[in-house]
Phi, psi and omega in degrees: 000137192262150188264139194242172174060017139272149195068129193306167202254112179269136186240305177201194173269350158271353174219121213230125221248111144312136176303322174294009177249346093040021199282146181261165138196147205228151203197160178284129146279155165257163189105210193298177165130352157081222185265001172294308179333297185293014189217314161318093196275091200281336182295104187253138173232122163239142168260160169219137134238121206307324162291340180251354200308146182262348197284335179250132186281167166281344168276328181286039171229309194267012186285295179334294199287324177316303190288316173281003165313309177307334187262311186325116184242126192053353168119015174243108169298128156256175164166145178231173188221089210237009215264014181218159181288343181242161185283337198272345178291271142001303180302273183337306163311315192275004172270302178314300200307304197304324167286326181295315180293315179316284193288341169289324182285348181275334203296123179002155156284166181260147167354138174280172188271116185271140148300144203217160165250169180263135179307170142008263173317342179266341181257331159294327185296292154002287157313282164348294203282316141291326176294331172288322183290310173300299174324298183291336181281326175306305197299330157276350157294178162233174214263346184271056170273355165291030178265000000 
C-alpha cells in the first residue's frame, strides 16, 4: 500500500516542497458519506507558506507571490479537498491541486508579443476601400442641403 501525503510535493522537476513545510489539517465534509459524514474527518486543507518555503529562490518567490496575491493569505497558500468520501483520496487531491497552482505560477512569462505592420498592399486595399465607400455616400447626398 502506497502512503499518500508523505514525502515532498514534486512541482516541477527543480522544484520540489519538503514535507515538513507542509500543514494538514483535516475537518467533516459535507456531502455524500451516509452515516459516516458525522463521524469522518474527510475534508482536507494543505497549506504552504510561500515566504519562508526553502523549495523556492527569490525570483521564483516573488514570481509566486505576484501571481498568486489574490490567493495568499498572509503569505500562505491554501486548497482544499473535500469532492471524494476518504481523507486519503482527498489528500491525494489536494497535493495534485496544490502542485498544479504551484507550476503554473512559476512558469515563465510568456514571449512579449513582437509588433508587425500591414503590408503595403493591405494599406492600399484599405484606402482603396474608403475612398469607394466615401464615393457612394457622395453619390447619395442631394444637391438642396442650403434649404
Amino acid at each position: 500500500m502506497r502512503t499518500v501525503g508523505r514525502g515532498p510535493l514534486r512541482v516541477s522537476r527543480s522544484v520540489v516542497v519538503p514535507e515538513r513545510e507542509l500543514k494538514w489539517r483535516f475537518s467533516r465534509s459535507s456531502g455524500p458519506g451516509g452515516q459516516s459524514v458525522n463521524t469522518a474527518d474527510s475534508r482536507v486543507e494543505l497549506s504552504l507558506d510561500v515566504g519562508t518555503t526553502s523549495a523556492l529562490g527569490p525570483v521564483q518567490r516573488a514570481r509566486v507571490r505576484e501571481r498568486l496575491r489574490r490567493r495568499l493569505v498572509d503569505g500562505v497558500l491554501t486548497v482544499t479537498a473535500s469532492e471524494h468520501r476518504s481523507q486519503l483520496r482527498n489528500r491525494e487531491a489536494a497535493r495534485e491541486r496544490l502542485a498544479g497552482i504551484l507550476a503554473k505560477a512559476l512558469a515563465p512569462p510568456p514571449p512579449k508579443r513582437k509588433g508587425t505592420r500591414p503590408t503595403k498592399g493591405a494599406v492600399e486595399r484599405r484606402l482603396a476601400e474608403k475612398r469607394r465607400r466615401g464615393r457612394t455616400k457622395r453619390l447619395r447626398r442631394t444637391g438642396d442641403d442650403d434649404v
